[in-house]
Coordinates of C-alpha atoms and ligand atoms in Angstrom, one line a residue:
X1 CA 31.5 79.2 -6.0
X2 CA 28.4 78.9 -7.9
X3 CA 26.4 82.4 -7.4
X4 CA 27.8 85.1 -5.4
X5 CA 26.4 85.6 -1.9
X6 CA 24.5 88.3 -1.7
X7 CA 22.8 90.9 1.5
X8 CA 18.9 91.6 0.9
X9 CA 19.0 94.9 0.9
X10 CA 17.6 96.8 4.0
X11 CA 13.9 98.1 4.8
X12 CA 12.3 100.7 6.5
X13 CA 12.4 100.0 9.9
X14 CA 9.2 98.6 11.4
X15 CA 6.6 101.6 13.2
X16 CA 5.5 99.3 15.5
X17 CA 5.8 95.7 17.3
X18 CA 3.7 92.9 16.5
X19 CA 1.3 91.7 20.1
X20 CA 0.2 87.8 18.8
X21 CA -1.8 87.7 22.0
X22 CA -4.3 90.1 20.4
X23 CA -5.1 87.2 18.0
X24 CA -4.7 84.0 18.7
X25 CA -7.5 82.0 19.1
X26 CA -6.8 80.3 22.2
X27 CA -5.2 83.2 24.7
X28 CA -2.1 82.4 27.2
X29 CA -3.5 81.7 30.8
X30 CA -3.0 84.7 32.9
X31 CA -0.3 85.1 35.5
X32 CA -1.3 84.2 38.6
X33 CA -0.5 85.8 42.7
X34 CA 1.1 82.9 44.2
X35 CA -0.4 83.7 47.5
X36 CA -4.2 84.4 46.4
X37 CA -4.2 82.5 42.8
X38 CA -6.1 85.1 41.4
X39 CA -5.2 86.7 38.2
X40 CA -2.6 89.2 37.9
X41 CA -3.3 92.8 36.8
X42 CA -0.7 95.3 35.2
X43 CA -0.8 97.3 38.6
X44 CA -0.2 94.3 40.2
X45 CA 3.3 93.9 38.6
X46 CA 4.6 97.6 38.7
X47 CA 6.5 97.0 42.0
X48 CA 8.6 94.9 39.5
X49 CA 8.9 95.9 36.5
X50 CA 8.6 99.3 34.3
X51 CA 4.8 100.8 34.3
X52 CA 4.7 100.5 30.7
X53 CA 6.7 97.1 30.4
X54 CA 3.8 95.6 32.9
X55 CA 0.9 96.6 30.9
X56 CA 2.3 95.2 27.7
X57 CA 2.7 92.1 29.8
X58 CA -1.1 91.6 30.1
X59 CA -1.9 93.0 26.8
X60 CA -4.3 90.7 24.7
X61 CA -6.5 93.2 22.7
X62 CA -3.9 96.0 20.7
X63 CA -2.4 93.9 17.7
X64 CA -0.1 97.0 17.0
X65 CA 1.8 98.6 19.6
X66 CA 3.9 101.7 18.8
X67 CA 7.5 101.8 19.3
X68 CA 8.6 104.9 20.7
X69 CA 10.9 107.4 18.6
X70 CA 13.7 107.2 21.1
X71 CA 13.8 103.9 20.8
X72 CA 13.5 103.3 17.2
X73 CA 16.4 105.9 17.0
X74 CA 18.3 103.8 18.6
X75 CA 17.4 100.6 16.9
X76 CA 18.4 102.7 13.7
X77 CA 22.1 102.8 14.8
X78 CA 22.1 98.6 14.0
X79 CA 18.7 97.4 12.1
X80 CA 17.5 96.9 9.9
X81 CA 20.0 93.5 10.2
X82 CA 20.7 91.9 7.1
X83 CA 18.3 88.9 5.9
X84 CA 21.5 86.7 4.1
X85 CA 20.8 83.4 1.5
X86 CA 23.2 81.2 2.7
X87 CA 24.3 79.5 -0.5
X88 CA 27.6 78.6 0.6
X89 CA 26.0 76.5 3.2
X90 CA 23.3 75.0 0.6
X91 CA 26.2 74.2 -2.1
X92 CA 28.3 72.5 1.2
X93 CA 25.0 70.3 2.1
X94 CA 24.5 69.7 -1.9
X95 CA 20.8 70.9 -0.8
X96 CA 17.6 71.8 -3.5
X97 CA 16.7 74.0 -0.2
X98 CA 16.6 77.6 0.1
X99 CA 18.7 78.7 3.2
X100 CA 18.1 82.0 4.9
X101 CA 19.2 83.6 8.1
X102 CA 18.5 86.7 9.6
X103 CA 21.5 88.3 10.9
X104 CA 21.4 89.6 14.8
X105 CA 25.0 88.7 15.3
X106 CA 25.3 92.5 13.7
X107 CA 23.9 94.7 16.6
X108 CA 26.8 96.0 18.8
X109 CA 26.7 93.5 21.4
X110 CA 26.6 90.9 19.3
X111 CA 22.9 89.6 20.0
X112 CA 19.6 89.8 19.6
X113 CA 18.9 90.6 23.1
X114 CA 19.8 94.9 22.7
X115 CA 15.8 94.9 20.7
X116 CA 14.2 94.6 24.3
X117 CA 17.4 96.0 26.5
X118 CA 16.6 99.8 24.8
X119 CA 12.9 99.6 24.9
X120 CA 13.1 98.7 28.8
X121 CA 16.1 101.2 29.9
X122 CA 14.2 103.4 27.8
X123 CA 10.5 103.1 30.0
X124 CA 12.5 103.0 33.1
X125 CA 14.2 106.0 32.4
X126 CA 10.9 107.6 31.3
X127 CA 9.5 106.7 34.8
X128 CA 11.6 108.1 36.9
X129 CA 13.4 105.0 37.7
X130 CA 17.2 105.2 38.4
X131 CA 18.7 101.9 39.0
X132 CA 18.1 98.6 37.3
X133 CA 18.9 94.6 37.7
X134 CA 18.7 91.9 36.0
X135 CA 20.4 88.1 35.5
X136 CA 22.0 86.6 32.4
X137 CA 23.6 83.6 31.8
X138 CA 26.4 83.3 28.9
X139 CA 25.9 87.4 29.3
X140 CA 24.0 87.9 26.1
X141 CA 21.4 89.6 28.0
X142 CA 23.4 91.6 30.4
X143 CA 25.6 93.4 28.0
X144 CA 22.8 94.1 26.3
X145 CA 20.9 95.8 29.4
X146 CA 24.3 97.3 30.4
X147 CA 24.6 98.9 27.2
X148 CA 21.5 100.3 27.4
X149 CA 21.4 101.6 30.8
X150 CA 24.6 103.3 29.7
X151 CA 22.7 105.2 27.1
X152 CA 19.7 106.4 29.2
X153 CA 22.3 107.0 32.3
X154 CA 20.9 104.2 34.8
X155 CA 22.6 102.2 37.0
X156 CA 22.8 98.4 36.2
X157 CA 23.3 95.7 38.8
X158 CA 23.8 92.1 36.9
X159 CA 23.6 88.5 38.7
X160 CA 25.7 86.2 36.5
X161 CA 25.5 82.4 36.7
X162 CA 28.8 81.5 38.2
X163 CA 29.1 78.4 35.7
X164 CA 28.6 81.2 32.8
X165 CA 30.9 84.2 35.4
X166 CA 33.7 81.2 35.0
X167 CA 33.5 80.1 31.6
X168 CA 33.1 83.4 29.8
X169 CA 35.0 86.1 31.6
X170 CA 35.7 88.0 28.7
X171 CA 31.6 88.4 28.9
X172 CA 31.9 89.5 32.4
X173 CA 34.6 91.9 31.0
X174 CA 32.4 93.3 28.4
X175 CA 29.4 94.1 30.9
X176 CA 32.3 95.8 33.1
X177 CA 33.1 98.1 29.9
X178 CA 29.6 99.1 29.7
X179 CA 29.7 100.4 33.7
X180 CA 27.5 97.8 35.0
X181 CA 28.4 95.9 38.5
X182 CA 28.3 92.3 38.3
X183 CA 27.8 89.4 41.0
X184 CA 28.8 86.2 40.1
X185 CA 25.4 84.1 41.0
X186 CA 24.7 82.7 44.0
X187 CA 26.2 84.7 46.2
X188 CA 25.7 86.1 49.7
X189 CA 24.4 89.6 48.7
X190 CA 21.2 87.9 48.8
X191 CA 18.9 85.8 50.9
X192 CA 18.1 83.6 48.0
X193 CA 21.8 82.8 47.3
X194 CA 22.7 82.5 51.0
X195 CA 20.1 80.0 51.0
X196 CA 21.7 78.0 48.4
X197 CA 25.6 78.8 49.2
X198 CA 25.2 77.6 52.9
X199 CA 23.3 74.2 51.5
X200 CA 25.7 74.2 48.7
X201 CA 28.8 76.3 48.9
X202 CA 30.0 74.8 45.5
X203 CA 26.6 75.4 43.7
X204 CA 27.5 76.6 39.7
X205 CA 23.9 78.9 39.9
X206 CA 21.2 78.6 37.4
X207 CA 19.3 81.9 35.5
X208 CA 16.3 80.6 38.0
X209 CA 18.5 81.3 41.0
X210 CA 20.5 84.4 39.2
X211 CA 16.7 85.7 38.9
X212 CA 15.5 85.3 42.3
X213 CA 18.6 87.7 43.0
X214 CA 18.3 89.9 41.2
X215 CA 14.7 90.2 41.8
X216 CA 15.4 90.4 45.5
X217 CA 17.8 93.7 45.1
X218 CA 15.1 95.1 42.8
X219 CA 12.4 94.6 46.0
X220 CA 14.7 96.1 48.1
X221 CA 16.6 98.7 46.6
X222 CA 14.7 102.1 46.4
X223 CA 13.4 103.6 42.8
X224 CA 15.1 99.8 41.1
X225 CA 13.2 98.5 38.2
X226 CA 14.1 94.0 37.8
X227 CA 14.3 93.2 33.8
X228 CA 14.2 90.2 32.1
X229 CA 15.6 89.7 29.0
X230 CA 13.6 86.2 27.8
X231 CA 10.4 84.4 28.4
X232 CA 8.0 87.4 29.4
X233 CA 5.2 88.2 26.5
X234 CA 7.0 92.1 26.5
X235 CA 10.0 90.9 25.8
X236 CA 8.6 88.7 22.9
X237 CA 6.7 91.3 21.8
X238 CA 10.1 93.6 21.5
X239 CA 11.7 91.2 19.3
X240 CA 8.8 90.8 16.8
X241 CA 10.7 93.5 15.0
X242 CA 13.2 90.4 14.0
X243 CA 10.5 89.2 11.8
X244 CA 8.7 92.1 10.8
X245 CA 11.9 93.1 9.3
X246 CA 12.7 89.8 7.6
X247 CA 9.4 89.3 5.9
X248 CA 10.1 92.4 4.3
X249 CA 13.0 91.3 3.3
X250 CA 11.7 87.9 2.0
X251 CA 9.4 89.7 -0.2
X252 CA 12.4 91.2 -1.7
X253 CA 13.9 88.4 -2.4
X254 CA 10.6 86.9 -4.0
X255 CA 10.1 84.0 -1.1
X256 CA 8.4 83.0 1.6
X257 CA 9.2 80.4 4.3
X258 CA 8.0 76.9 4.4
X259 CA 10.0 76.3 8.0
X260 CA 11.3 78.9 10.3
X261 CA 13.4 77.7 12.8
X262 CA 15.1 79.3 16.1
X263 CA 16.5 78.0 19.3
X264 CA 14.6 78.4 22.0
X265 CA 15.9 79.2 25.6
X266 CA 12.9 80.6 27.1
X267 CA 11.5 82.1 24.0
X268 CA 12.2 85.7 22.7
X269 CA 14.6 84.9 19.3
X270 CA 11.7 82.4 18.6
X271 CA 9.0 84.9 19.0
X272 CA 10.8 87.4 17.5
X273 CA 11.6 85.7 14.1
X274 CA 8.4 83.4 13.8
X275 CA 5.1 85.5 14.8
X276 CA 4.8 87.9 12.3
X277 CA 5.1 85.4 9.8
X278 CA 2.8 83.2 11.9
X279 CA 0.4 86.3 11.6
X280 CA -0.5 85.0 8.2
X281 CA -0.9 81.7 9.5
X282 CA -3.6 82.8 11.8
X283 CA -5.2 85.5 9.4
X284 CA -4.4 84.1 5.9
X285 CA -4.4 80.5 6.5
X286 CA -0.6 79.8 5.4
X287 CA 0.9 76.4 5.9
X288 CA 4.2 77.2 7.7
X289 CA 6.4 75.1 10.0
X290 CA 7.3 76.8 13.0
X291 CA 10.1 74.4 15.0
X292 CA 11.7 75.6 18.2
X293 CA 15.1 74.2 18.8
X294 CA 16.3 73.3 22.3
X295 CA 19.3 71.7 24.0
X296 CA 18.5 67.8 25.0
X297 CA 20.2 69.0 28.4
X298 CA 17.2 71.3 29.1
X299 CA 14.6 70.4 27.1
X300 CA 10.4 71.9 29.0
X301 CA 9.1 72.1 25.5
X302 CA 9.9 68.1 24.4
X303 CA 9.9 66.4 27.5
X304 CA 8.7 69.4 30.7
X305 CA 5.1 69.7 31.2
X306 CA 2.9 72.0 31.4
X307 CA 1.9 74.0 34.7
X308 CA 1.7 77.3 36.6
X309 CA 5.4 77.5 37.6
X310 CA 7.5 79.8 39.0
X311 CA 9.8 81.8 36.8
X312 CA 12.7 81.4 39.4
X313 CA 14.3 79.2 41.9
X314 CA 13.5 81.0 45.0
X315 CA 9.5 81.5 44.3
X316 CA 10.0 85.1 44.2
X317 CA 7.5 86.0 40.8
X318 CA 4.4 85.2 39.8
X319 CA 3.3 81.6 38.4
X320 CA 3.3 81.5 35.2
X321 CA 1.6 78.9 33.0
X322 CA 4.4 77.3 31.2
X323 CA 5.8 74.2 29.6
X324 CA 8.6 73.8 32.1
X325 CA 11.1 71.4 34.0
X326 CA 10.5 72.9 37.3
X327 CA 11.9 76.1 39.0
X328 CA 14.3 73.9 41.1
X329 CA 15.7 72.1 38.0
X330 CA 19.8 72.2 37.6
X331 CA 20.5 72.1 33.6
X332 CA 23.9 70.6 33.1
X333 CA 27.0 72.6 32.1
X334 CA 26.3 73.0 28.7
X335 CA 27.9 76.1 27.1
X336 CA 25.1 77.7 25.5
X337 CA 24.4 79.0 28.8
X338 CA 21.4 81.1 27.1
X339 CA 19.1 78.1 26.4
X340 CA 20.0 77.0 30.4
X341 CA 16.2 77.9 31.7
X342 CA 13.5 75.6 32.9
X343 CA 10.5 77.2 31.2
X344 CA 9.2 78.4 28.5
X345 CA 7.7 82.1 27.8
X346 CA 3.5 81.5 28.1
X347 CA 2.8 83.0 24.9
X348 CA 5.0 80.1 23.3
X349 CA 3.7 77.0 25.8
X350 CA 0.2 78.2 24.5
X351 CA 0.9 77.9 20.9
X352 CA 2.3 74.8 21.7
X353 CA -0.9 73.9 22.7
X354 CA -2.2 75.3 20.2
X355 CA -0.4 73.1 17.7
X356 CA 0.6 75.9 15.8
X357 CA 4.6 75.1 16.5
X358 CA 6.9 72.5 16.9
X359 CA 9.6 71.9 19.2
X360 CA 12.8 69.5 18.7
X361 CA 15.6 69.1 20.9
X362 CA 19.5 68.7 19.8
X363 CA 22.7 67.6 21.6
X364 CA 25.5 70.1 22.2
X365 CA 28.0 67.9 19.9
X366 CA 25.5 67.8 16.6
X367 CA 25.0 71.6 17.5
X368 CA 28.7 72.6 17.7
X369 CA 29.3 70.6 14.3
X370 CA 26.8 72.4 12.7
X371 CA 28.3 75.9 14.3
X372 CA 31.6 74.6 12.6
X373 CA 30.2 73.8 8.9
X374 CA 28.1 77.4 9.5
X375 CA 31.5 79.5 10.4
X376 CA 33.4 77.7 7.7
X377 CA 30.7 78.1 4.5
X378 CA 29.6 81.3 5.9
X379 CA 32.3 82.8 7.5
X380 CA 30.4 83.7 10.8
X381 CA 31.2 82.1 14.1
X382 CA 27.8 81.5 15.4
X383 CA 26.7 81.9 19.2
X384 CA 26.6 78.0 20.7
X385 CA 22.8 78.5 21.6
X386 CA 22.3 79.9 17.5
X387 CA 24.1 76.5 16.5
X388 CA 21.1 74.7 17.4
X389 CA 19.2 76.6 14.9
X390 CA 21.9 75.9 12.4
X391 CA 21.9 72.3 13.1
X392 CA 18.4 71.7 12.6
X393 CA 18.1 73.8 9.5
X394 CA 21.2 71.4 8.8
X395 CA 19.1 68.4 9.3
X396 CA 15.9 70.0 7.2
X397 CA 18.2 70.4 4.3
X398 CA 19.5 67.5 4.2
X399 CA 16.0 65.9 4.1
X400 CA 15.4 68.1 1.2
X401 CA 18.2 66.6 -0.5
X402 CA 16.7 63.3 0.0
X403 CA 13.0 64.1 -1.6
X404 CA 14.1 66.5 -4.3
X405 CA 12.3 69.6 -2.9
X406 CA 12.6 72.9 -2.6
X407 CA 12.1 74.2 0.4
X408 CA 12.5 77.7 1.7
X409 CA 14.1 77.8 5.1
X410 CA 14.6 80.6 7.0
X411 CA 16.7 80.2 10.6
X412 CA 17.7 83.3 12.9
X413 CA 21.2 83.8 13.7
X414 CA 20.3 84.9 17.3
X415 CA 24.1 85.6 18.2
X416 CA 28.1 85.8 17.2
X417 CA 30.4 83.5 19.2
X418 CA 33.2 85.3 19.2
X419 CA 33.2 85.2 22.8
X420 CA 32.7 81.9 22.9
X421 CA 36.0 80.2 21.3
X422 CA 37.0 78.6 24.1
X423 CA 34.0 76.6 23.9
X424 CA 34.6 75.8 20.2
X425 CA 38.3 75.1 21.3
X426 CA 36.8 72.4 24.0
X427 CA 34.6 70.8 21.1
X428 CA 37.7 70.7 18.6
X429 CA 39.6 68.9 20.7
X430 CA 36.7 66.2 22.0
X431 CA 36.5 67.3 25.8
X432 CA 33.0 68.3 25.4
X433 CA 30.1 65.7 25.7
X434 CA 26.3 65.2 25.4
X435 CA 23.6 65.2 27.9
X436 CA 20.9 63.1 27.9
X437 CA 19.1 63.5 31.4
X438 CA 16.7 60.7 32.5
X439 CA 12.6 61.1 32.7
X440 CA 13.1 61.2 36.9
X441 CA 15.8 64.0 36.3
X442 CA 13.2 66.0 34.6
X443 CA 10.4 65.8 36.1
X444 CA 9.8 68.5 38.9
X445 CA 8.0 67.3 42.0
X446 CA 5.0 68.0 42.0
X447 CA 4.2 70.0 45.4
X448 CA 6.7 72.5 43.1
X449 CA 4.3 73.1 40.5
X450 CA 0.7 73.5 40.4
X451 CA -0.7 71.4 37.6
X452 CA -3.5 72.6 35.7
Ligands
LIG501 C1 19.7 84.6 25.3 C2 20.0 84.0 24.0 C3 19.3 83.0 23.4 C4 18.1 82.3 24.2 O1 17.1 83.1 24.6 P1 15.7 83.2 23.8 O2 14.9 84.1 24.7 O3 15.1 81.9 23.8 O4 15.9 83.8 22.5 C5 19.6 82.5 22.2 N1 20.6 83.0 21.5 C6 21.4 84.0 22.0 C7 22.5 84.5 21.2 C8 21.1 84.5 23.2 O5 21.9 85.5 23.7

């Protein structure tokens, strides 16, 4: 090997998270009441979610927000997460490029998703609140909020996609360790999956019907609290410590990014790695490429369109102005079950607007190839939603080794995938495929969405 790998060392952990709404020029739409169309306040969403949660939601004028001792406690017991060079990958690709990843795989359940899980079991607990739900798909997200819950002693109910409940049982098994109950999604604990199961008793479920559950229980149930562990502007803002930490890190090492790259399901890994450093795009006037990377089976931010949507199947939430594919939209069975949502977060579909980010979409066989090369240079199995990352920092590379240049690359590693080797096992042995769906598959009808 030509240098020896080495770990950046660690930082101070970040005092507080970074809120982009505060300063981007052009501010996200505000959520809207589906009945009245008028603009939705904090108050207007505490029936849903945590008090404090809410009024992050609609925050567009604190830049800094403080996170809480507990909390950063907590985050202590797994960040700061190693920022890595990835040489072994850049001497496999023969690549001038600079390859760096920031390591979330590391945090105990195996994902980035645990940065937002403690700071919302943690404002639920501090309200009073004593019982919890959520959805998740490939169960990123609900380990996560189980875990959590477990540490502030709240109950946690968790709708799982079936597709996701039958391909990843050891996920379901993990969520069970950590004492939370969970419902394979739809299912007839709910009006919204009745709905569905007696149209479609052989439906696999989507996170936009797994929501509309959960959301339901939360409605009904008294002193419950719904979470959401993508999309919102909270939950980007709790993963801004992702890049806070990482640019840090990149000082250390002498560098700054040219490109930073995530996958993109409905936002938060993206957020999380790329605002801060987009921060100095807005204030200093850097030239970086931001490019969101999302599954050709569900692609709202290369091909969806842009509209107040609902953020679930039912019609149970607020609209939310989003790029999206339409709340009714079935992705296909692809196994990065995490990237399986039909919008994306409105802080994101703004700077898309914006034109201060890109957004490409990747096949599941180029992404599981990458995954491969990653595990086999690098010695991590990534998550199948982080190998899309992978496989278009793959791609960028390999256009630096075309022109000659240099270019500093920085990706997030937004899971492991140790859970997921029976979806490797599929792609080794050539039962998986792609999915290309057509323009009238896409396109939601439009007395779904309201068009702005
Ligand atoms: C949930 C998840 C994603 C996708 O969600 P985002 O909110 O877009 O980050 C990506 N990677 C992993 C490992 C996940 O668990």
């Amino acid at each position: 090997m030509r240098q020896k790998r080495f770990l950046l060392p660690t930082t101070e952990l970040p005092t507080h998270w970074y809120n982009i709404q505060a300063e981007m020029a052009t501010k996200p739409l505000p959520l809207l009441n589906p009945q009245t169309h008028k603009p939705i306040q904090a108050e207007d969403l505490f029936p849903l979610f945590s008090r404090e949660a809410s009024r992050q939601e609609v925050n567009q004028t604190d830049v800094w927000i403080e996170i809480p001792d507990e909390v950063r406690q907590l985050y202590s017991n797994y960040r700061t997460t190693p920022l890595v060079r990835a040489y072994a990958l850049e001497e496999a690709l023969d690549t001038p490029a600079h390859i760096y990843f920031k390591n979330e795989s590391v945090s105990p359940v195996g994902s980035h998703k645990l940065n937002s899980a403690i700071p919302q079991a943690y404002y639920c607990k501090k309200e009073g609140i004593t019982n919890v739900t959520t959805e998740t798909g490939a169960g990123q997200w609900g380990t996560a909020l189980a875990y959590a819950c477990k540490l502030f002693g709240l109950e946690c109910a968790v709708y799982q996609v079936k597709l996701s409940y039958e391909q990843k049982p050891y996920r379901r098994g993990m969520m069970q360790v950590f004492g939370a109950q969970v419902t394979p999604s739809p299912s007839m604990s709910t009006r919204a999956g009745k709905d569905i199961l007696t149209v479609d008793p052989h439906n696999n479920g989507s996170l936009g019907t797994a929501i509309s559950e959960a959301v339901e229980l939360a409605r009904t149930t008294p002193n419950c609290r719904y979470t959401l562990g993508s999309v919102l502007n909270h939950v980007s803002l709790h993963q801004t410590v992702i890049g806070l930490e990482a640019e840090k890190q990149m000082e250390l090492a002498g560098e700054y990014p040219d490109i930073v790259v995530a996958c993109f399901g409905g936002g938060s890994n993206f957020s999380g790695i790329a605002f801060p450093f987009m921060r100095h795009t807005i204030n200093g006037g850097r030239k970086t490429r931001f490019i969101a990377v999302e599954p050709t089976s569900c692609p709202k931010l290369t091909r969806g369109r842009f509209a107040y949507d609902f953020g679930d199947e039912a019609g149970y939430t607020p609209l939310i102005p989003m790029y999206t594919l339409g709340h009714k939209f079935q992705p296909a069975s692809i196994h990065a079950g995490g990237l399986r949502y039909h919008g994306a977060g409105p802080i994101v579909s703004q700077l898309m607007r914006n034109n201060m980010m890109e957004a490409v979409d990747i096949g599941q066989l180029e992404s599981f190839r990458a995954g491969l090369m990653f595990a086999r240079t690098e010695g991590i199995v990534p998550a199948p939603e982080s190998c899309h990352a992978i496989a278009e920092t793959i791609r960028l590379a390999k256009e630096c080794r075309e022109t000659g240049e240099e270019k500093v690359i920085l990706f997030n590693l937004s899971g492991h995938g140790m859970l997921d080797i029976g979806a490797y096992d599929q792609f080794m042995s050539h039962t998986l495929s792609d999915e290309y769906p057509s323009d009238e598959d896409l396109l939601p009808p439009s007395d779904d969405i309201l068009l702005i």
